[in-house]
Each structure stands twice: as C-alpha cells, then as structure tokens.
Tab-separated table of C-alpha atoms in Angstrom:
chain	number	residue	atom	x	y	z
A	1	UNK	CA	-19.188	-4.389	-61.406
A	2	UNK	CA	-21.726	-6.763	-59.233
A	3	UNK	CA	-25.369	-6.038	-58.586
A	4	UNK	CA	-26.558	-6.245	-55.426
A	5	UNK	CA	-28.563	-9.288	-54.633
A	6	UNK	CA	-32.182	-8.589	-53.375
A	7	UNK	CA	-32.818	-10.832	-50.139
A	8	UNK	CA	-36.913	-11.670	-49.156
A	9	UNK	CA	-37.319	-11.990	-45.078
A	10	UNK	CA	-40.865	-13.511	-43.932
A	11	UNK	CA	-41.842	-14.319	-40.591
A	12	UNK	CA	-40.161	-16.781	-38.590
A	13	UNK	CA	-37.467	-16.850	-41.125
A	14	UNK	CA	-33.702	-17.812	-39.363
A	15	UNK	CA	-30.279	-16.897	-40.316
A	16	UNK	CA	-30.208	-19.315	-43.677
A	17	UNK	CA	-30.712	-16.105	-45.893
A	18	UNK	CA	-27.728	-14.219	-44.164
A	19	UNK	CA	-25.716	-17.621	-44.177
A	20	UNK	CA	-26.083	-18.466	-47.545
A	21	UNK	CA	-24.800	-15.601	-49.070
A	22	UNK	CA	-21.572	-15.092	-46.289
A	23	UNK	CA	-20.409	-18.603	-48.769
A	24	UNK	CA	-21.957	-17.609	-52.109
A	25	UNK	CA	-20.848	-13.446	-51.569
A	26	UNK	CA	-17.602	-13.241	-49.261
A	27	UNK	CA	-16.542	-16.830	-50.136
A	28	UNK	CA	-16.585	-16.928	-45.593
A	29	UNK	CA	-17.593	-20.730	-45.615
A	30	UNK	CA	-18.299	-23.763	-42.656
A	31	UNK	CA	-16.644	-24.511	-40.138
A	32	UNK	CA	-12.849	-24.783	-40.635
A	33	UNK	CA	-12.772	-22.263	-43.251
A	34	UNK	CA	-11.847	-17.999	-43.048
A	35	UNK	CA	-13.808	-17.326	-40.285
A	36	UNK	CA	-15.337	-19.443	-38.474
A	37	UNK	CA	-14.288	-19.741	-35.491
A	38	UNK	CA	-12.731	-23.648	-35.677
A	39	UNK	CA	-15.574	-25.076	-33.358
A	40	UNK	CA	-18.369	-25.084	-35.179
A	41	UNK	CA	-21.316	-21.738	-34.999
A	42	UNK	CA	-20.174	-18.780	-33.438
A	43	UNK	CA	-21.333	-17.865	-30.193
A	44	UNK	CA	-23.501	-14.871	-30.721
A	45	UNK	CA	-23.522	-13.517	-26.986
A	46	UNK	CA	-20.687	-10.730	-26.133
A	47	UNK	CA	-18.479	-10.023	-23.350
A	48	UNK	CA	-19.197	-8.450	-20.488
A	49	UNK	CA	-19.018	-4.351	-20.291
A	50	UNK	CA	-16.516	-3.894	-17.238
A	51	UNK	CA	-14.428	-6.814	-19.740
A	52	UNK	CA	-11.861	-5.865	-21.731
A	53	UNK	CA	-13.443	-6.626	-25.995
A	54	UNK	CA	-16.890	-5.475	-24.236
A	55	UNK	CA	-19.606	-5.164	-26.688
A	56	UNK	CA	-17.841	-7.822	-29.385
A	57	UNK	CA	-18.820	-11.203	-29.902
A	58	UNK	CA	-17.327	-13.974	-28.125
A	59	UNK	CA	-15.448	-16.271	-29.745
A	60	UNK	CA	-13.135	-19.308	-27.712
A	61	UNK	CA	-9.904	-19.108	-27.686
A	62	UNK	CA	-7.721	-21.756	-26.380
A	63	UNK	CA	-4.348	-19.759	-26.663
A	64	UNK	CA	-5.720	-17.168	-24.498
A	65	UNK	CA	-7.406	-19.032	-22.729
A	66	UNK	CA	-4.482	-21.127	-21.413
A	67	UNK	CA	-2.920	-17.214	-20.557
A	68	UNK	CA	-6.154	-16.336	-18.580
A	69	UNK	CA	-6.565	-19.629	-16.286
A	70	UNK	CA	-2.399	-19.128	-15.658
A	71	UNK	CA	-3.156	-15.406	-14.042
A	72	UNK	CA	-6.234	-17.480	-12.494
A	73	UNK	CA	-4.118	-20.146	-10.490
A	74	UNK	CA	-1.564	-17.313	-9.781
A	75	UNK	CA	-3.884	-15.118	-8.708
A	76	UNK	CA	-5.709	-17.765	-5.922
A	77	UNK	CA	-2.678	-19.185	-5.629
A	78	UNK	CA	-3.335	-23.142	-7.353
A	79	UNK	CA	-0.677	-25.404	-8.066
A	80	UNK	CA	-0.131	-25.934	-11.600
A	81	UNK	CA	-1.661	-29.167	-12.047
A	82	UNK	CA	-5.130	-27.218	-10.912
A	83	UNK	CA	-5.327	-27.586	-15.041
A	84	UNK	CA	-5.266	-31.121	-15.364
A	85	UNK	CA	-8.977	-31.727	-12.589
A	86	UNK	CA	-10.820	-33.461	-14.392
A	87	UNK	CA	-13.677	-32.166	-12.552
A	88	UNK	CA	-12.008	-28.951	-12.785
A	89	UNK	CA	-12.874	-30.302	-17.287
A	90	UNK	CA	-15.981	-31.846	-16.207
A	91	UNK	CA	-17.394	-28.299	-15.609
A	92	UNK	CA	-15.864	-25.730	-17.958
A	93	UNK	CA	-17.380	-28.576	-20.797
A	94	UNK	CA	-20.271	-28.735	-19.013
A	95	UNK	CA	-21.518	-25.581	-17.540
A	96	UNK	CA	-18.968	-22.727	-20.071
A	97	UNK	CA	-17.519	-24.284	-22.521
A	98	UNK	CA	-17.790	-27.800	-24.089
A	99	UNK	CA	-14.280	-27.229	-26.609
A	100	UNK	CA	-12.679	-26.681	-22.747
A	101	UNK	CA	-9.060	-29.668	-22.839
A	102	UNK	CA	-7.379	-30.524	-19.952
A	103	UNK	CA	-4.132	-28.060	-20.390
A	104	UNK	CA	-0.855	-30.381	-18.938
A	105	UNK	CA	0.916	-27.759	-15.352
A	106	UNK	CA	4.038	-28.017	-18.008
A	107	UNK	CA	2.009	-25.539	-20.204
A	108	UNK	CA	0.763	-23.142	-17.616
A	109	UNK	CA	4.364	-22.872	-16.186
A	110	UNK	CA	5.760	-21.649	-19.141
A	111	UNK	CA	1.978	-19.716	-19.825
A	112	UNK	CA	3.013	-17.809	-15.982
A	113	UNK	CA	6.670	-17.324	-16.481
A	114	UNK	CA	6.221	-15.927	-20.100
A	115	UNK	CA	3.587	-13.941	-18.861
A	116	UNK	CA	6.244	-13.129	-15.315
A	117	UNK	CA	9.447	-12.349	-17.545
A	118	UNK	CA	6.709	-10.380	-19.767
A	119	UNK	CA	5.744	-7.587	-16.956
A	120	UNK	CA	9.053	-7.995	-15.875
A	121	UNK	CA	10.366	-6.470	-18.607
A	122	UNK	CA	7.733	-3.784	-19.285
A	123	UNK	CA	8.816	-3.244	-15.076
A	124	UNK	CA	12.417	-2.180	-16.153
A	125	UNK	CA	11.532	-0.504	-19.611
A	126	UNK	CA	8.995	2.148	-16.706
A	127	UNK	CA	11.896	2.356	-14.377
A	128	UNK	CA	14.107	3.274	-17.105
A	129	UNK	CA	11.889	6.346	-18.496
A	130	UNK	CA	10.512	7.674	-15.735
A	131	UNK	CA	10.985	10.978	-14.885
A	132	UNK	CA	10.742	10.302	-10.895
A	133	UNK	CA	12.090	9.283	-8.204
A	134	UNK	CA	11.216	5.485	-7.491
A	135	UNK	CA	10.974	4.659	-3.434
A	136	UNK	CA	12.184	0.901	-2.607
A	137	UNK	CA	11.446	-0.707	1.151
A	138	UNK	CA	12.967	-4.307	1.441
A	139	UNK	CA	11.715	-6.721	4.786
A	140	UNK	CA	12.771	-9.924	6.022
A	141	UNK	CA	11.314	-13.411	6.034
A	142	UNK	CA	11.382	-17.577	7.755
A	143	UNK	CA	9.043	-19.327	5.667
A	144	UNK	CA	7.651	-22.008	8.005
A	145	UNK	CA	10.461	-24.587	6.420
A	146	UNK	CA	13.395	-22.297	7.724
A	147	UNK	CA	14.104	-20.637	4.520
A	148	UNK	CA	15.323	-16.941	4.637
A	149	UNK	CA	13.646	-14.284	2.072
A	150	UNK	CA	13.788	-10.976	0.985
A	151	UNK	CA	11.384	-8.787	-0.365
A	152	UNK	CA	12.006	-5.945	-2.388
A	153	UNK	CA	8.610	-2.880	-2.807
A	154	UNK	CA	8.781	-0.342	-5.042
A	155	UNK	CA	6.573	2.151	-4.629
A	156	UNK	CA	6.040	5.395	-7.212
A	157	UNK	CA	2.840	7.999	-8.355
A	158	UNK	CA	3.175	7.207	-11.975
A	159	UNK	CA	1.890	10.726	-14.821
A	160	UNK	CA	-1.985	10.171	-13.788
A	161	UNK	CA	-1.378	10.688	-9.510
A	162	UNK	CA	-2.011	7.114	-8.981
A	163	UNK	CA	0.342	6.007	-5.853
A	164	UNK	CA	1.539	2.346	-6.786
A	165	UNK	CA	3.560	-0.326	-5.743
A	166	UNK	CA	5.092	-3.356	-6.938
A	167	UNK	CA	7.001	-6.157	-5.627
A	168	UNK	CA	10.223	-6.329	-7.530
A	169	UNK	CA	11.970	-9.118	-5.372
A	170	UNK	CA	10.177	-11.813	-3.654
A	171	UNK	CA	14.853	-14.110	-3.794
A	172	UNK	CA	16.074	-16.455	-0.802
A	173	UNK	CA	18.399	-15.496	1.002
A	174	UNK	CA	21.931	-18.083	1.377
A	175	UNK	CA	21.976	-17.112	4.222
A	176	UNK	CA	19.640	-16.235	7.433
A	177	UNK	CA	18.132	-13.741	7.470
A	178	UNK	CA	20.301	-11.485	10.407
A	179	UNK	CA	21.674	-7.851	10.161
A	180	UNK	CA	25.468	-9.276	8.722
A	181	UNK	CA	24.739	-11.355	6.523
A	182	UNK	CA	22.285	-9.174	5.452
A	183	UNK	CA	24.762	-6.414	4.595
A	184	UNK	CA	27.440	-9.278	3.497
A	185	UNK	CA	25.096	-10.419	1.194
A	186	UNK	CA	23.909	-6.878	-0.497
A	187	UNK	CA	27.063	-5.135	-0.507
A	188	UNK	CA	24.932	-2.675	2.453
A	189	UNK	CA	28.834	-1.812	4.208
A	190	UNK	CA	27.072	1.629	5.334
A	191	UNK	CA	23.658	1.319	6.009
A	192	UNK	CA	22.284	1.102	9.939
A	193	UNK	CA	19.775	-2.172	9.713
A	194	UNK	CA	16.879	-1.327	11.887
A	195	UNK	CA	15.034	-4.410	12.814
A	196	UNK	CA	11.414	-4.901	14.009
A	197	UNK	CA	10.659	-4.000	17.264
A	198	UNK	CA	9.538	-7.153	20.047
A	199	UNK	CA	6.606	-5.401	21.642
A	200	UNK	CA	3.081	-5.670	19.843
A	201	UNK	CA	1.012	-3.523	21.204
A	202	UNK	CA	-1.114	-3.354	18.838
A	203	UNK	CA	-1.954	-7.005	19.091
A	204	UNK	CA	-1.735	-6.919	23.038
A	205	UNK	CA	-4.717	-3.345	21.930
A	206	UNK	CA	-6.956	-6.374	19.619
A	207	UNK	CA	-6.725	-8.571	22.345
A	208	UNK	CA	-7.881	-6.620	25.231
A	209	UNK	CA	-10.646	-5.175	23.080
A	210	UNK	CA	-11.819	-8.756	22.789
A	211	UNK	CA	-10.922	-9.372	26.812
A	212	UNK	CA	-13.240	-6.307	27.863
A	213	UNK	CA	-16.793	-7.145	25.837
A	214	UNK	CA	-16.242	-10.588	27.570
A	215	UNK	CA	-15.371	-9.474	30.611
A	216	UNK	CA	-18.365	-11.102	32.699
A	217	UNK	CA	-17.442	-14.897	31.479
A	218	UNK	CA	-14.120	-14.242	31.718
A	219	UNK	CA	-14.479	-13.364	34.963
A	220	UNK	CA	-16.459	-15.885	36.288
A	221	UNK	CA	-14.787	-18.950	34.094
A	222	UNK	CA	-11.279	-17.383	35.402
A	223	UNK	CA	-12.189	-16.761	39.542
A	224	UNK	CA	-14.319	-20.379	39.729
A	225	UNK	CA	-9.933	-22.089	38.245
A	226	UNK	CA	-8.754	-20.492	40.953
A	227	UNK	CA	-11.211	-20.673	43.765
A	228	UNK	CA	-8.767	-22.278	45.582
A	229	UNK	CA	-5.830	-19.543	45.817
A	230	UNK	CA	-8.216	-16.670	45.826
A	231	UNK	CA	-6.052	-15.127	42.901
A	232	UNK	CA	-9.283	-13.490	41.788
A	233	UNK	CA	-9.784	-10.571	39.102
A	234	UNK	CA	-11.339	-8.199	40.222
A	235	UNK	CA	-13.238	-4.783	38.985
A	236	UNK	CA	-10.299	-2.973	39.554
A	237	UNK	CA	-7.757	-4.943	36.974
A	238	UNK	CA	-10.799	-4.688	34.605
A	239	UNK	CA	-10.534	-1.085	35.106
A	240	UNK	CA	-6.715	-0.932	34.125
A	241	UNK	CA	-7.066	-2.334	32.117
A	242	UNK	CA	-9.841	-0.609	30.177
A	243	UNK	CA	-7.175	2.460	30.357
A	244	UNK	CA	-4.981	0.749	28.107
A	245	UNK	CA	-6.965	-0.649	26.178
A	246	UNK	CA	-7.794	2.814	25.607
A	247	UNK	CA	-4.836	4.907	24.904
A	248	UNK	CA	-3.697	0.950	22.331
A	249	UNK	CA	-6.022	2.192	20.480
A	250	UNK	CA	-4.767	5.134	19.878
A	251	UNK	CA	-1.641	2.976	18.589
A	252	UNK	CA	-3.897	1.464	16.419
A	253	UNK	CA	-5.508	3.957	15.108
A	254	UNK	CA	-1.942	5.306	13.607
A	255	UNK	CA	-1.662	1.054	12.522
A	256	UNK	CA	-3.912	1.645	10.290
A	257	UNK	CA	-2.603	4.681	8.916
A	258	UNK	CA	0.842	3.126	8.276
A	259	UNK	CA	-0.517	0.374	6.750
A	260	UNK	CA	-2.131	1.695	3.297
A	261	UNK	CA	-0.781	1.363	0.749
A	262	UNK	CA	-2.287	2.695	-1.991
A	263	UNK	CA	-2.657	6.235	0.050
A	264	UNK	CA	-0.044	8.362	0.856
A	265	UNK	CA	0.325	8.286	4.580
A	266	UNK	CA	4.374	9.877	5.284
A	267	UNK	CA	3.029	12.998	5.613
A	268	UNK	CA	1.059	11.965	8.838
A	269	UNK	CA	3.288	9.934	10.123
A	270	UNK	CA	4.742	12.933	12.979
A	271	UNK	CA	0.541	13.806	13.614
A	272	UNK	CA	-0.291	10.161	14.560
A	273	UNK	CA	2.576	10.643	17.024
A	274	UNK	CA	1.300	13.376	18.744
A	275	UNK	CA	-1.871	12.054	19.179
A	276	UNK	CA	0.419	9.192	20.588
A	277	UNK	CA	2.447	11.282	22.736
A	278	UNK	CA	-1.376	13.688	23.937
A	279	UNK	CA	-2.964	9.945	25.059
A	280	UNK	CA	-0.112	8.587	27.117
A	281	UNK	CA	0.215	12.455	28.916
A	282	UNK	CA	-3.715	13.268	28.987
A	283	UNK	CA	-4.142	9.081	30.404
A	284	UNK	CA	-1.252	9.704	33.147
A	285	UNK	CA	-2.957	13.347	34.610
A	286	UNK	CA	-5.985	11.277	35.106
A	287	UNK	CA	-4.870	8.307	36.380
A	288	UNK	CA	-2.709	8.724	38.979
A	289	UNK	CA	-2.258	5.561	40.551
A	290	UNK	CA	0.529	3.373	40.665
A	291	UNK	CA	0.134	0.858	38.454
A	292	UNK	CA	-1.291	3.016	35.496
A	293	UNK	CA	1.520	5.860	35.984
A	294	UNK	CA	5.007	3.122	36.030
A	295	UNK	CA	3.384	1.833	33.077
A	296	UNK	CA	3.212	4.429	31.203
A	297	UNK	CA	6.238	5.342	32.152
A	298	UNK	CA	7.982	2.796	30.869
A	299	UNK	CA	6.042	2.866	27.423
A	300	UNK	CA	7.491	6.622	27.087
A	301	UNK	CA	11.314	5.032	27.160
A	302	UNK	CA	10.444	3.363	25.250
A	303	UNK	CA	8.629	5.591	23.282
A	304	UNK	CA	11.422	7.847	23.842
A	305	UNK	CA	13.817	5.229	22.467
A	306	UNK	CA	12.266	5.581	18.541
A	307	UNK	CA	11.087	8.696	18.133
A	308	UNK	CA	13.136	11.449	19.880
A	309	UNK	CA	13.781	12.774	17.341
A	310	UNK	CA	12.026	12.265	13.861
A	311	UNK	CA	14.255	11.539	10.967
A	312	UNK	CA	14.038	14.758	8.452
A	313	UNK	CA	11.930	13.295	5.213
A	314	UNK	CA	8.854	13.082	7.709
A	315	UNK	CA	9.005	16.448	8.592
A	316	UNK	CA	9.292	17.304	5.080
A	317	UNK	CA	6.562	15.423	3.736
A	318	UNK	CA	4.642	16.775	7.274
A	319	UNK	CA	5.680	20.847	4.815
A	320	UNK	CA	4.330	19.312	2.598
A	321	UNK	CA	0.597	19.611	3.709
A	322	UNK	CA	-0.615	22.831	2.154
A	323	UNK	CA	-2.388	22.883	5.993
A	324	UNK	CA	0.950	22.229	8.065
A	325	UNK	CA	3.652	23.669	6.148
A	326	UNK	CA	6.451	25.235	7.937
A	327	UNK	CA	4.840	27.064	10.973
A	328	UNK	CA	2.923	24.334	12.034
A	329	UNK	CA	5.740	21.764	11.860
A	330	UNK	CA	7.225	24.444	14.516
A	331	UNK	CA	4.289	24.751	16.068
A	332	UNK	CA	3.651	20.722	16.712
A	333	UNK	CA	7.275	20.074	17.074
A	334	UNK	CA	7.069	22.579	19.823
A	335	UNK	CA	3.974	20.509	21.983
A	336	UNK	CA	5.290	17.333	20.939
A	337	UNK	CA	7.786	17.687	22.766
A	338	UNK	CA	6.594	19.368	25.269
A	339	UNK	CA	4.047	16.223	26.229
A	340	UNK	CA	7.006	14.578	25.883
A	341	UNK	CA	8.998	16.666	29.100
A	342	UNK	CA	12.010	16.424	26.470
A	343	UNK	CA	14.323	19.459	25.467
A	344	UNK	CA	14.752	19.577	21.807
A	345	UNK	CA	16.096	22.495	19.933
A	346	UNK	CA	13.723	22.510	17.545
A	347	UNK	CA	14.054	25.851	15.474
A	348	UNK	CA	16.961	24.694	14.394
A	349	UNK	CA	15.790	21.149	13.080
A	350	UNK	CA	12.824	22.758	11.479
A	351	UNK	CA	15.360	25.750	10.118
A	352	UNK	CA	17.235	22.241	8.616
A	353	UNK	CA	14.285	20.914	6.603
A	354	UNK	CA	13.305	23.843	4.933
A	355	UNK	CA	17.449	24.317	3.566
A	356	UNK	CA	17.208	20.378	2.848
A	357	UNK	CA	13.618	20.752	0.858
A	358	UNK	CA	15.662	24.061	-0.829
A	359	UNK	CA	18.789	22.128	-1.859
A	360	UNK	CA	15.654	19.647	-3.528
A	361	UNK	CA	14.085	22.156	-5.291
A	362	UNK	CA	17.945	23.349	-6.553
A	363	UNK	CA	17.605	20.087	-7.719
A	364	UNK	CA	14.889	19.753	-9.557
A	365	UNK	CA	14.418	23.759	-10.345
A	366	UNK	CA	17.440	23.326	-13.079
A	367	UNK	CA	14.609	20.974	-15.228
A	368	UNK	CA	12.158	22.612	-14.642
A	369	UNK	CA	9.852	25.640	-15.252
A	370	UNK	CA	8.130	27.773	-12.649
A	371	UNK	CA	5.026	29.367	-13.056
A	372	UNK	CA	2.743	32.071	-10.584
A	373	UNK	CA	1.415	31.112	-7.915
A	374	UNK	CA	-1.570	33.101	-6.580
A	375	UNK	CA	-4.344	31.056	-3.612
A	376	UNK	CA	-5.954	31.732	-1.046
A	377	UNK	CA	-6.191	27.413	5.471
A	378	UNK	CA	-8.896	25.119	7.471
A	379	UNK	CA	-7.264	23.202	9.783
A	380	UNK	CA	-10.833	21.302	11.048
A	381	UNK	CA	-9.130	17.775	9.714
A	382	UNK	CA	-7.070	18.449	12.059
A	383	UNK	CA	-9.198	17.283	15.217
A	384	UNK	CA	-7.732	18.178	18.564
A	385	UNK	CA	-5.064	19.119	16.724
A	386	UNK	CA	-5.833	22.290	14.689
A	387	UNK	CA	-5.121	24.951	17.815
A	388	UNK	CA	-1.936	23.873	17.644
A	389	UNK	CA	-1.352	23.885	14.421
A	390	UNK	CA	-2.563	28.370	14.037
A	391	UNK	CA	-1.092	28.829	17.354
A	392	UNK	CA	1.581	32.174	17.169
A	393	UNK	CA	4.855	31.189	18.163
A	394	UNK	CA	6.154	32.752	21.472
A	395	UNK	CA	7.762	35.227	20.262
A	396	UNK	CA	4.901	37.449	17.618
A	397	UNK	CA	6.845	36.180	15.224
A	398	UNK	CA	4.549	33.925	13.413
A	399	UNK	CA	6.999	31.718	11.489
A	400	UNK	CA	9.832	31.394	9.110
A	401	UNK	CA	7.745	30.241	6.054
A	402	UNK	CA	7.904	34.485	5.852
A	403	UNK	CA	10.471	34.215	4.893
A	404	UNK	CA	13.038	32.605	2.462
A	405	UNK	CA	15.408	32.261	0.783
A	406	UNK	CA	16.040	33.808	-3.219
A	407	UNK	CA	17.218	30.800	-4.649
A	408	UNK	CA	13.634	29.378	-3.107
A	409	UNK	CA	11.323	32.067	-3.440
A	410	UNK	CA	12.101	32.073	-7.159
A	411	UNK	CA	10.829	28.661	-7.773
A	412	UNK	CA	8.113	28.455	-5.606
A	413	UNK	CA	9.112	27.525	-1.982
A	414	UNK	CA	8.426	31.082	-0.491
A	415	UNK	CA	5.394	31.631	-2.542
A	416	UNK	CA	4.180	28.159	-1.194
A	417	UNK	CA	5.034	28.515	2.351
A	418	UNK	CA	4.000	31.951	2.433
A	419	UNK	CA	0.302	31.289	1.265
A	420	UNK	CA	-2.721	30.517	3.473
A	421	UNK	CA	-4.819	27.336	0.938
A	422	UNK	CA	-7.655	26.398	2.583
A	423	UNK	CA	-7.765	22.203	3.158
A	424	UNK	CA	-11.016	20.568	3.344
A	425	UNK	CA	-11.904	17.511	6.468
A	426	UNK	CA	-11.865	15.294	2.980
A	427	UNK	CA	-7.974	16.511	2.089
A	428	UNK	CA	-6.775	13.897	-0.405
A	429	UNK	CA	-2.517	15.805	-0.509
A	430	UNK	CA	-1.654	13.641	-3.831
A	431	UNK	CA	-4.441	15.293	-6.202
A	432	UNK	CA	-4.580	18.836	-3.970
A	433	UNK	CA	-0.782	18.868	-5.430
A	434	UNK	CA	-2.062	17.244	-8.949
A	435	UNK	CA	-4.674	20.862	-8.928
A	436	UNK	CA	-1.939	22.698	-8.383
A	437	UNK	CA	1.475	21.629	-9.792
A	438	UNK	CA	0.911	24.591	-13.330
A	439	UNK	CA	1.395	26.905	-10.397
A	440	UNK	CA	4.425	24.303	-8.603
A	441	UNK	CA	5.849	22.735	-10.508
A	442	UNK	CA	9.235	22.064	-8.783
A	443	UNK	CA	7.442	21.216	-5.732
A	444	UNK	CA	4.666	19.429	-7.119
A	445	UNK	CA	7.371	16.983	-8.231
A	446	UNK	CA	9.006	16.740	-5.103
A	447	UNK	CA	5.890	16.745	-3.456
A	448	UNK	CA	5.559	12.921	-6.279
A	449	UNK	CA	8.961	11.779	-5.063
A	450	UNK	CA	8.315	12.273	-2.086
A	451	UNK	CA	4.493	11.897	-0.688
A	452	UNK	CA	4.986	7.227	-2.718
A	453	UNK	CA	7.376	6.776	0.509
A	454	UNK	CA	5.118	4.785	3.028
A	455	UNK	CA	5.412	5.120	6.483
A	456	UNK	CA	5.166	1.220	6.899
A	457	UNK	CA	6.758	-2.065	5.113
A	458	UNK	CA	3.095	-3.702	4.702
A	459	UNK	CA	3.378	-4.029	1.154
A	460	UNK	CA	6.547	-6.364	2.118
A	461	UNK	CA	4.025	-8.063	4.848
A	462	UNK	CA	1.323	-9.013	2.580
A	463	UNK	CA	3.789	-10.914	0.246
A	464	UNK	CA	4.973	-12.813	2.902
A	465	UNK	CA	1.767	-13.465	4.078
A	466	UNK	CA	0.994	-14.889	0.568
A	467	UNK	CA	3.798	-16.645	0.618
A	468	UNK	CA	2.933	-18.110	3.574
A	469	UNK	CA	0.076	-19.773	1.858
A	470	UNK	CA	2.077	-20.812	-0.753
A	471	UNK	CA	4.476	-22.654	0.957
A	472	UNK	CA	2.613	-25.266	2.785
A	473	UNK	CA	3.588	-28.745	3.178
A	474	UNK	CA	2.850	-30.141	0.184
A	475	UNK	CA	4.073	-27.520	-2.332
A	476	UNK	CA	7.096	-26.478	0.698
A	477	UNK	CA	9.937	-27.311	-2.420
A	478	UNK	CA	8.403	-24.612	-4.935
A	479	UNK	CA	12.223	-23.034	-6.496
A	480	UNK	CA	12.554	-19.423	-4.937
A	481	UNK	CA	11.744	-17.740	-8.742
A	482	UNK	CA	8.172	-20.015	-8.765
A	483	UNK	CA	7.575	-18.031	-5.509
A	484	UNK	CA	8.825	-14.829	-7.266
A	485	UNK	CA	5.980	-15.237	-9.667
A	486	UNK	CA	3.285	-16.132	-7.201
C-alpha cells in the first residue's frame, strides 16, 4: 500500500499542487486524457440551482448543446438555419462559450426529429400503461395559404393529480375541413360534427369595452364627420352600448373560465351558463325599452338553440363538485329553466344523470375496493347562486340524493350524496378529490377521469395560433411532419 503524501501549503499558493497530484497519483493528465473536458481546463462555475445538474461543475458538451439548441429553436419557433447564424456563433464564442461552433440545419433537424420521436414513444407507452381515461378534443384550421389542418389534444389527470394536456396530432387534411370530409377521412360515420357558431359575442364585448373608455373622443370624431347628414351619436346610443357591454361581460368571464387549460372547468359549465341567463333576464326587466328588449330576446333565442338541454357529462361533473351534488344540481337547473321561461322535466333529467353515475360506479367498482367514509357544505364560493344551491325543493323532500340504490351505496355514491362537506372560497376540486380519494376511491377515480375533460377546445386554438406564426411567408413549404414537431 502506497504511503499517503503530505503537501505543503503556503499563502497565495495556486492549484499547482493539486494538479501535480492528479497527474502523478491518479493518472489524470492534460487536455485529451481521462477526466479532461476536451477543451482545456474545466470551468469551475456550476449549474444554476434551478437547472438540471444543480451544484455540479459545468463541462461543455457539444452533443448536449445541439439537443438544447434544437429545443430552443422549436420552443421559440425559429428556423433551423438559426444554428448556422454567424452572428449567433460570434455571440456565443465571445460572451458564453469559446468552444461553440455553428450547427448545420440538417443536424438540428435530425436531432429534433430524434427528440420528437423519442418523446412520442414515451407518450404512447405512458398512455398504454395509464390506468385512467384520456379525454380527446379536436379542432380544424385553415392556414393562410389555404391548407386544412386538424389538431387532436389529449387531456388527463396524472397519478400526482395534476391536469395534463398534450397535442398528439397536428396533421394536414387531404381535403377542406367541412363536416362531410372530416367524417370520410377519419371514419366518423355516425358522429355529429358541431361547427363553431359564427357569433363572436366576446369580440363585441372587447370592442365595446375599449370604445366606452373613449366615448367622448369617438363621439366628437363621428359627429364631426357626419355633420352634413345629421346622423349623430347621442347619449342614448352610449347607454345602449353600456347595457350590451354589461351583459356581454358575463359571457367574457365565462369564456375566461372555459379557456383554462391546466385547471378543471367542466364542472363549472352549468353554473356559468346560469349566471349568463340571469344577467340577460335581470337586464331585460331593468330596461323595458323596445331596442333593449328586442336585442335581448334575440340573444335568448340564440342561447336556447344551444343550451336548452345540457349534455349529461356537464351535470355529472357538477354532481362531483361537493358544493353542488344532486340537490344543488336540481335546484340550479330548476332556477335556470325558470329564468329561461322554458318547460323542462328537471327531476327526470337529474335522475337520469344519477343513473349514469351509478353505472359508472359499478364499472369502476369492479376493480376498486371502497373504504368507509366520514366527514362534515358551504356555498360562499358560488356568490349569488349560493342561496339557490341551499334552497329546499318545493315538495319539502329535500333532495333525491338522500336515497340511493343498494349497489351505489355499497361503493360510496350514497355516502357522498348524503354527507355535507365544507368548501372554502379558494376551493380546488382536484385537490379535494385527491385528499378524499381514500374515503371515496371509486368516485375519486371517476372524478379523475371526468374532470380532465375540458369545457372548450382552447388547447387546439393555441396550437393554431402557433401554426399561424410558424407557417409564415418565409416558411410556407414546411412539411406536415415539421409543423407537428413545432
């Protein structure tokens, strides 16, 4: 065994002693030998604390640099030729890393393709082994150059109870994206294709919001230009604009909630729709003028064409909100149709949704073992609809939630519907189900799958916005595969 050596240290000594020891005792020599960075003396500064490899000494690695540059180019929607930029090379060599050299565009494209296919393989394997359900949304788009595209987005809640979404397809269509061609190309023979409504009430709200802020300036400009024909803007016009603005503000607030991507929103659809119809009804009563009444009546007719009956999935999601459940849903829908002045069999609809939930529980309960439940509903977070949620039914029976079939009771539905839960103002429904998953394992699994369903296709719309930026006049010949990677 070799005797340990002692090294003398004096003030102002450098690192020469350590360097000689590494060479003589450990065989670590100068550049090119084992342990060297391949580019001279290793840089002693480390990775930042919020980066991978935090606390470790930084060693330049060209292979890693190419991978990270490819990620940067895709994320910032830059062309592959960016890696060949002489100015970018100069910036890196002078300010960041002297060893940096330009990266050919074909090298960058090849590396990003490898990363893309590797991650796609990871997603496919993850979906294959995922024990829950994945919600898919799709939307279509036509580029500036007339090319039709379809985008498919997957939404799910992972094992850590975090809402996830990934675009799994951004593909050029062979023909224009009308309903017939979509059904033919994708085999949707018996599916209903719902196209977007051409009415853009949110855009009208934003226009009025900005116009009202400058009403005096706009009035003066317009009246001056129309002085010859006497068509002037009056205070009555602005009063009507303010009424419409206030009504559409409720639409805008609902749209904002429905646009959440990483927050659940399907359980809020019925609540937000009731707020909208309440605003229309209250505004109509407060403003009996002919112009306002005609405008609001037309909005109401348009509304009824889409929201006379809610799809059951919205109602089931509302039932899975512990602040709503079956009794709250019954009260809310009764109030909704009263405001809408429409006859609707609410008890039949609610019981049908309950039966669907019970069938789901039977399906899920076959593989999940339930556990006992216990707990002690505040409605403060529901604002003006709080009293509606707590209101007793007209017959004094309370709610159908107090009774349940024996099969649903055995797997936790009866207990969940009967118990009262306290929900705070900052209530988060996914967090609540995560914390109560041990008490209601079956319902928690159902909630995990249903709450992942988005209330809108905003994720696809975001992808189209990116596609519009990528497919500009300088990159109009990009292949469908390259666009999907971006």
